[in-house]
Amino acid sequence: MIDPVAVNIGPLQIRWYGVIMATAFLLGIYLAYRRALQNNIDPNHILNMVTLIIPASIIGARLYYVIFAWENYAGNPLEALAIWHGGLAIHGGILGGLLAGLFYVRRYGLPVWKIADIIAPSLILGQAIGRWGNFINQEAHGGPVSEQFISHFPDFIKNQMFIEGSYYHPAFLYESTWDFIVFIILMWRWPRKKTDGEIALLYLVLYSVGRFFIESIRTDSLMLGPFRVAQLVSLALIAAGIAGIMALRKRNQAWAKKR
């Protein structure tokens, strides 16, 4: 098992989970900054916006997780603050970040859909990197698998997926790989997009398709009765994303006819 603590500085522990999440945020910010410059948006807005989006995302991700897994925290509510132990739900993070970003964009009169397109590739890249924090914490994995199956993966993954006497599906790896693929698709699609907002909505659709299927093998799913919450949310986001793309294209066609 990999030691979850990267560095000890006196009484202070710097954990790999935090290092990986910080790396994801920094790379995402750099990408969005560059993309803003290329699209005639003052990049300082990106820097200012992330000072709201990052804490809102973390709070939203943790609050979402704790609400749906309250039975794990009812006996020790203070544990809900220990985000370094893992337990951040990406859908809660997206919601928290979206609300904070929308507040900033509305306040300064920025183009909502263009800003959304700028941020979407950074978001999926951050998710792809962040899943390796789950790997370190031995969470977000799938069900048990045979040693023969897990031996198809590199030894460091095989060893880390050996938990309490059994090997498990490296579901974190499946999602990280899918997220990287979505990132590549979004970057490829950007110069070919028909309208602002298409990249952001395409992100919602593509990420949610992968998450829906990967969630089916996870053993730590948040549940709402007999249903996996992430799958329900994924279906809703797929529908919203497709409807949004169609609506934006129809609006652009209407504008083109008026000209």
Short mmCIF file of C-alpha atoms in Angstrom, two decimals:
data_model
loop_
_atom_site.label_atom_id
_atom_site.label_comp_id
_atom_site.label_asym_id
_atom_site.label_seq_id
_atom_site.Cartn_x
_atom_site.Cartn_y
_atom_site.Cartn_z
CA MET A 1 0.00 0.00 0.00
CA ILE A 2 1.23 3.50 -0.86
CA ASP A 3 1.69 5.76 2.16
CA PRO A 4 -1.02 8.43 1.85
CA VAL A 5 1.31 10.96 3.52
CA ALA A 6 3.68 12.53 1.00
CA VAL A 7 5.72 14.65 3.42
CA ASN A 8 5.90 15.22 7.15
CA ILE A 9 6.92 18.73 8.20
CA GLY A 10 7.03 18.60 11.97
CA PRO A 11 3.45 17.95 13.11
CA LEU A 12 2.13 18.90 9.66
CA GLN A 13 1.27 16.10 7.24
CA ILE A 14 1.05 16.83 3.53
CA ARG A 15 -0.98 14.05 1.95
CA TRP A 16 -0.80 12.81 -1.62
CA TYR A 17 -4.53 13.40 -1.96
CA GLY A 18 -4.02 17.11 -1.36
CA VAL A 19 -0.97 17.26 -3.62
CA ILE A 20 -2.87 15.61 -6.48
CA MET A 21 -5.93 17.83 -6.05
CA ALA A 22 -3.74 20.96 -5.95
CA THR A 23 -2.00 19.82 -9.13
CA ALA A 24 -5.37 19.31 -10.81
CA PHE A 25 -6.52 22.79 -9.84
CA LEU A 26 -3.28 24.48 -10.96
CA LEU A 27 -3.20 22.80 -14.37
CA GLY A 28 -6.87 23.57 -14.87
CA ILE A 29 -6.33 27.23 -14.01
CA TYR A 30 -3.35 27.49 -16.37
CA LEU A 31 -5.34 25.97 -19.24
CA ALA A 32 -8.33 28.25 -18.66
CA TYR A 33 -6.04 31.29 -18.40
CA ARG A 34 -4.48 30.48 -21.78
CA ARG A 35 -7.85 29.79 -23.34
CA ALA A 36 -9.22 33.13 -22.06
CA LEU A 37 -6.31 35.00 -23.67
CA GLN A 38 -7.01 33.26 -26.98
CA ASN A 39 -10.68 34.29 -26.84
CA ASN A 40 -10.30 37.97 -25.94
CA ILE A 41 -11.40 37.49 -22.34
CA ASP A 42 -9.37 39.28 -19.66
CA PRO A 43 -7.54 36.31 -18.03
CA ASN A 44 -7.58 38.12 -14.69
CA HIS A 45 -11.27 37.25 -14.58
CA ILE A 46 -10.26 33.57 -14.58
CA LEU A 47 -7.88 34.11 -11.66
CA ASN A 48 -10.48 36.08 -9.73
CA MET A 49 -13.20 33.58 -10.51
CA VAL A 50 -11.26 30.56 -9.26
CA THR A 51 -10.84 32.19 -5.84
CA LEU A 52 -14.61 31.67 -5.57
CA ILE A 53 -14.97 28.47 -7.60
CA ILE A 54 -12.30 26.39 -5.82
CA PRO A 55 -13.64 26.75 -2.25
CA ALA A 56 -17.23 26.52 -3.51
CA SER A 57 -16.38 23.32 -5.40
CA ILE A 58 -14.71 21.73 -2.37
CA ILE A 59 -17.57 22.71 -0.07
CA GLY A 60 -20.16 21.52 -2.58
CA ALA A 61 -18.36 18.22 -3.20
CA ARG A 62 -18.00 17.49 0.50
CA LEU A 63 -21.50 18.61 1.46
CA TYR A 64 -23.04 16.52 -1.32
CA TYR A 65 -21.10 13.45 -0.18
CA VAL A 66 -21.85 13.92 3.52
CA ILE A 67 -25.58 14.41 2.88
CA PHE A 68 -25.89 11.13 0.99
CA ALA A 69 -23.55 9.25 3.36
CA TRP A 70 -24.70 10.82 6.63
CA GLU A 71 -24.83 7.47 8.40
CA ASN A 72 -21.02 7.47 8.25
CA TYR A 73 -20.77 10.80 10.04
CA ALA A 74 -23.73 10.87 12.42
CA GLY A 75 -21.64 9.46 15.27
CA ASN A 76 -18.71 11.81 14.62
CA PRO A 77 -19.83 14.98 12.81
CA LEU A 78 -16.35 16.52 12.96
CA GLU A 79 -15.15 13.80 10.57
CA ALA A 80 -17.23 15.54 7.92
CA LEU A 81 -14.52 18.22 7.87
CA ALA A 82 -11.70 15.73 7.19
CA ILE A 83 -11.64 16.03 3.41
CA TRP A 84 -8.09 14.65 3.34
CA HIS A 85 -9.62 11.26 4.13
CA GLY A 86 -11.43 11.43 0.80
CA GLY A 87 -15.16 11.64 0.23
CA LEU A 88 -15.61 14.38 -2.36
CA ALA A 89 -18.49 13.89 -4.79
CA ILE A 90 -17.77 15.41 -8.20
CA HIS A 91 -21.41 16.23 -8.90
CA GLY A 92 -21.55 18.31 -5.73
CA GLY A 93 -18.31 19.99 -6.75
CA ILE A 94 -19.69 20.84 -10.18
CA LEU A 95 -22.84 22.31 -8.63
CA GLY A 96 -20.89 24.37 -6.09
CA GLY A 97 -18.45 25.63 -8.71
CA LEU A 98 -21.26 26.38 -11.16
CA LEU A 99 -23.13 28.55 -8.66
CA ALA A 100 -19.99 30.46 -7.71
CA GLY A 101 -18.94 30.92 -11.33
CA LEU A 102 -22.41 32.04 -12.38
CA PHE A 103 -22.45 34.59 -9.58
CA TYR A 104 -19.14 36.05 -10.76
CA VAL A 105 -20.03 36.04 -14.45
CA ARG A 106 -23.36 37.75 -13.83
CA ARG A 107 -21.78 40.33 -11.55
CA TYR A 108 -19.22 41.42 -14.14
CA GLY A 109 -21.41 40.99 -17.21
CA LEU A 110 -19.23 38.35 -18.88
CA PRO A 111 -20.49 36.10 -21.71
CA VAL A 112 -21.86 33.11 -19.82
CA TRP A 113 -21.58 30.43 -22.50
CA LYS A 114 -18.12 31.52 -23.67
CA ILE A 115 -16.81 31.39 -20.10
CA ALA A 116 -18.43 27.97 -19.65
CA ASP A 117 -16.63 26.72 -22.77
CA ILE A 118 -13.32 28.07 -21.47
CA ILE A 119 -13.70 26.30 -18.13
CA ALA A 120 -15.08 22.93 -19.32
CA PRO A 121 -11.78 21.43 -20.64
CA SER A 122 -10.03 22.51 -17.43
CA LEU A 123 -12.72 20.84 -15.37
CA ILE A 124 -12.52 17.46 -17.10
CA LEU A 125 -8.70 17.55 -17.02
CA GLY A 126 -8.85 18.24 -13.30
CA GLN A 127 -11.22 15.31 -12.82
CA ALA A 128 -8.90 13.01 -14.76
CA ILE A 129 -5.98 13.95 -12.51
CA GLY A 130 -8.02 14.05 -9.32
CA ARG A 131 -9.08 10.40 -9.67
CA TRP A 132 -5.51 9.46 -8.78
CA GLY A 133 -6.18 10.87 -5.34
CA ASN A 134 -8.84 8.16 -5.02
CA PHE A 135 -6.18 5.66 -6.04
CA ILE A 136 -3.91 6.76 -3.20
CA ASN A 137 -6.78 6.54 -0.70
CA GLN A 138 -7.91 3.14 -2.07
CA GLU A 139 -11.41 4.45 -2.76
CA ALA A 140 -13.72 4.77 -5.77
CA HIS A 141 -12.83 1.20 -6.76
CA GLY A 142 -15.06 -1.49 -8.22
CA GLY A 143 -15.98 -4.93 -6.97
CA PRO A 144 -13.63 -7.86 -6.32
CA VAL A 145 -11.66 -9.34 -9.23
CA SER A 146 -9.31 -12.26 -9.61
CA GLU A 147 -5.54 -11.93 -9.37
CA GLN A 148 -5.37 -13.08 -12.99
CA PHE A 149 -7.53 -10.11 -14.04
CA ILE A 150 -5.69 -7.47 -12.01
CA SER A 151 -2.35 -8.80 -13.26
CA HIS A 152 -3.09 -7.17 -16.61
CA PHE A 153 -2.41 -3.83 -14.90
CA PRO A 154 0.97 -2.43 -13.76
CA ASP A 155 2.22 -3.76 -10.43
CA PHE A 156 1.76 -0.45 -8.61
CA ILE A 157 -1.94 -0.49 -9.47
CA LYS A 158 -2.28 -4.18 -8.70
CA ASN A 159 -0.66 -3.73 -5.28
CA GLN A 160 -2.74 -0.67 -4.39
CA MET A 161 -5.93 -2.45 -5.40
CA PHE A 162 -5.21 -5.26 -2.92
CA ILE A 163 -7.48 -4.22 -0.07
CA GLU A 164 -8.25 -6.30 3.01
CA GLY A 165 -7.26 -9.55 1.33
CA SER A 166 -8.92 -9.06 -2.08
CA TYR A 167 -8.17 -7.43 -5.39
CA TYR A 168 -10.62 -4.86 -6.76
CA HIS A 169 -11.51 -3.26 -10.09
CA PRO A 170 -9.43 -0.06 -10.53
CA ALA A 171 -12.56 1.93 -11.36
CA PHE A 172 -10.67 5.14 -10.64
CA LEU A 173 -8.41 4.28 -13.58
CA TYR A 174 -11.32 3.61 -15.91
CA GLU A 175 -12.83 6.99 -15.12
CA SER A 176 -9.50 8.83 -15.28
CA THR A 177 -8.85 7.33 -18.71
CA TRP A 178 -12.33 8.24 -19.92
CA ASP A 179 -11.91 11.79 -18.60
CA PHE A 180 -8.64 12.20 -20.51
CA ILE A 181 -10.41 10.99 -23.67
CA VAL A 182 -13.21 13.52 -23.12
CA PHE A 183 -10.58 16.24 -22.59
CA ILE A 184 -8.98 15.40 -25.95
CA ILE A 185 -12.39 15.41 -27.67
CA LEU A 186 -13.27 18.83 -26.21
CA MET A 187 -9.93 20.31 -27.28
CA TRP A 188 -10.39 18.87 -30.77
CA ARG A 189 -13.95 20.14 -31.00
CA TRP A 190 -13.20 23.68 -29.81
CA PRO A 191 -12.13 25.19 -33.19
CA ARG A 192 -15.02 23.36 -34.86
CA LYS A 193 -17.81 24.37 -32.49
CA LYS A 194 -20.92 25.92 -34.00
CA THR A 195 -21.86 28.12 -31.05
CA ASP A 196 -20.70 29.21 -27.61
CA GLY A 197 -21.87 26.76 -24.97
CA GLU A 198 -21.39 23.69 -27.14
CA ILE A 199 -18.13 22.66 -25.44
CA ALA A 200 -19.56 22.98 -21.94
CA LEU A 201 -22.69 21.04 -22.83
CA LEU A 202 -20.68 18.40 -24.70
CA TYR A 203 -18.62 17.99 -21.53
CA LEU A 204 -21.76 17.30 -19.53
CA VAL A 205 -22.93 14.68 -22.02
CA LEU A 206 -19.65 12.84 -22.56
CA TYR A 207 -18.52 12.81 -18.95
CA SER A 208 -21.93 11.64 -17.79
CA VAL A 209 -22.06 8.77 -20.31
CA GLY A 210 -18.79 7.37 -18.98
CA ARG A 211 -19.72 7.98 -15.36
CA PHE A 212 -23.05 6.21 -15.77
CA PHE A 213 -21.42 2.94 -16.86
CA ILE A 214 -18.40 3.11 -14.53
CA GLU A 215 -20.65 3.82 -11.55
CA SER A 216 -22.36 0.47 -12.08
CA ILE A 217 -19.25 -1.41 -10.88
CA ARG A 218 -18.32 0.81 -7.94
CA THR A 219 -18.77 -0.46 -4.41
CA ASP A 220 -18.98 2.94 -2.68
CA SER A 221 -21.85 4.50 -4.61
CA LEU A 222 -24.03 7.02 -2.83
CA MET A 223 -27.54 5.60 -2.85
CA LEU A 224 -31.04 7.04 -3.01
CA GLY A 225 -33.20 4.09 -2.10
CA PRO A 226 -32.34 1.32 -4.60
CA PHE A 227 -30.78 3.76 -7.09
CA ARG A 228 -27.21 4.98 -7.46
CA VAL A 229 -27.29 8.75 -7.12
CA ALA A 230 -24.47 9.32 -9.62
CA GLN A 231 -26.32 7.35 -12.29
CA LEU A 232 -29.53 9.32 -11.78
CA VAL A 233 -27.62 12.59 -11.98
CA SER A 234 -25.70 11.38 -15.04
CA LEU A 235 -28.92 10.58 -16.90
CA ALA A 236 -30.29 14.03 -16.03
CA LEU A 237 -27.10 15.74 -17.23
CA ILE A 238 -27.05 13.75 -20.49
CA ALA A 239 -30.62 14.82 -21.22
CA ALA A 240 -29.93 18.44 -20.22
CA GLY A 241 -26.74 18.57 -22.27
CA ILE A 242 -28.34 17.22 -25.45
CA ALA A 243 -31.37 19.48 -25.05
CA GLY A 244 -29.08 22.46 -24.43
CA ILE A 245 -26.98 21.83 -27.56
CA MET A 246 -30.13 21.49 -29.68
CA ALA A 247 -31.59 24.68 -28.21
CA LEU A 248 -28.42 26.70 -28.81
CA ARG A 249 -28.15 25.50 -32.41
CA LYS A 250 -31.82 26.26 -33.06
CA ARG A 251 -31.32 29.77 -31.62
CA ASN A 252 -28.32 30.36 -33.89
CA GLN A 253 -30.27 29.15 -36.93
CA ALA A 254 -33.08 31.56 -36.06
CA TRP A 255 -30.61 34.44 -35.76
CA ALA A 256 -29.00 33.48 -39.09
CA LYS A 257 -32.40 33.63 -40.85
CA LYS A 258 -33.09 37.10 -39.42
CA ARG A 259 -29.86 38.36 -40.95
#
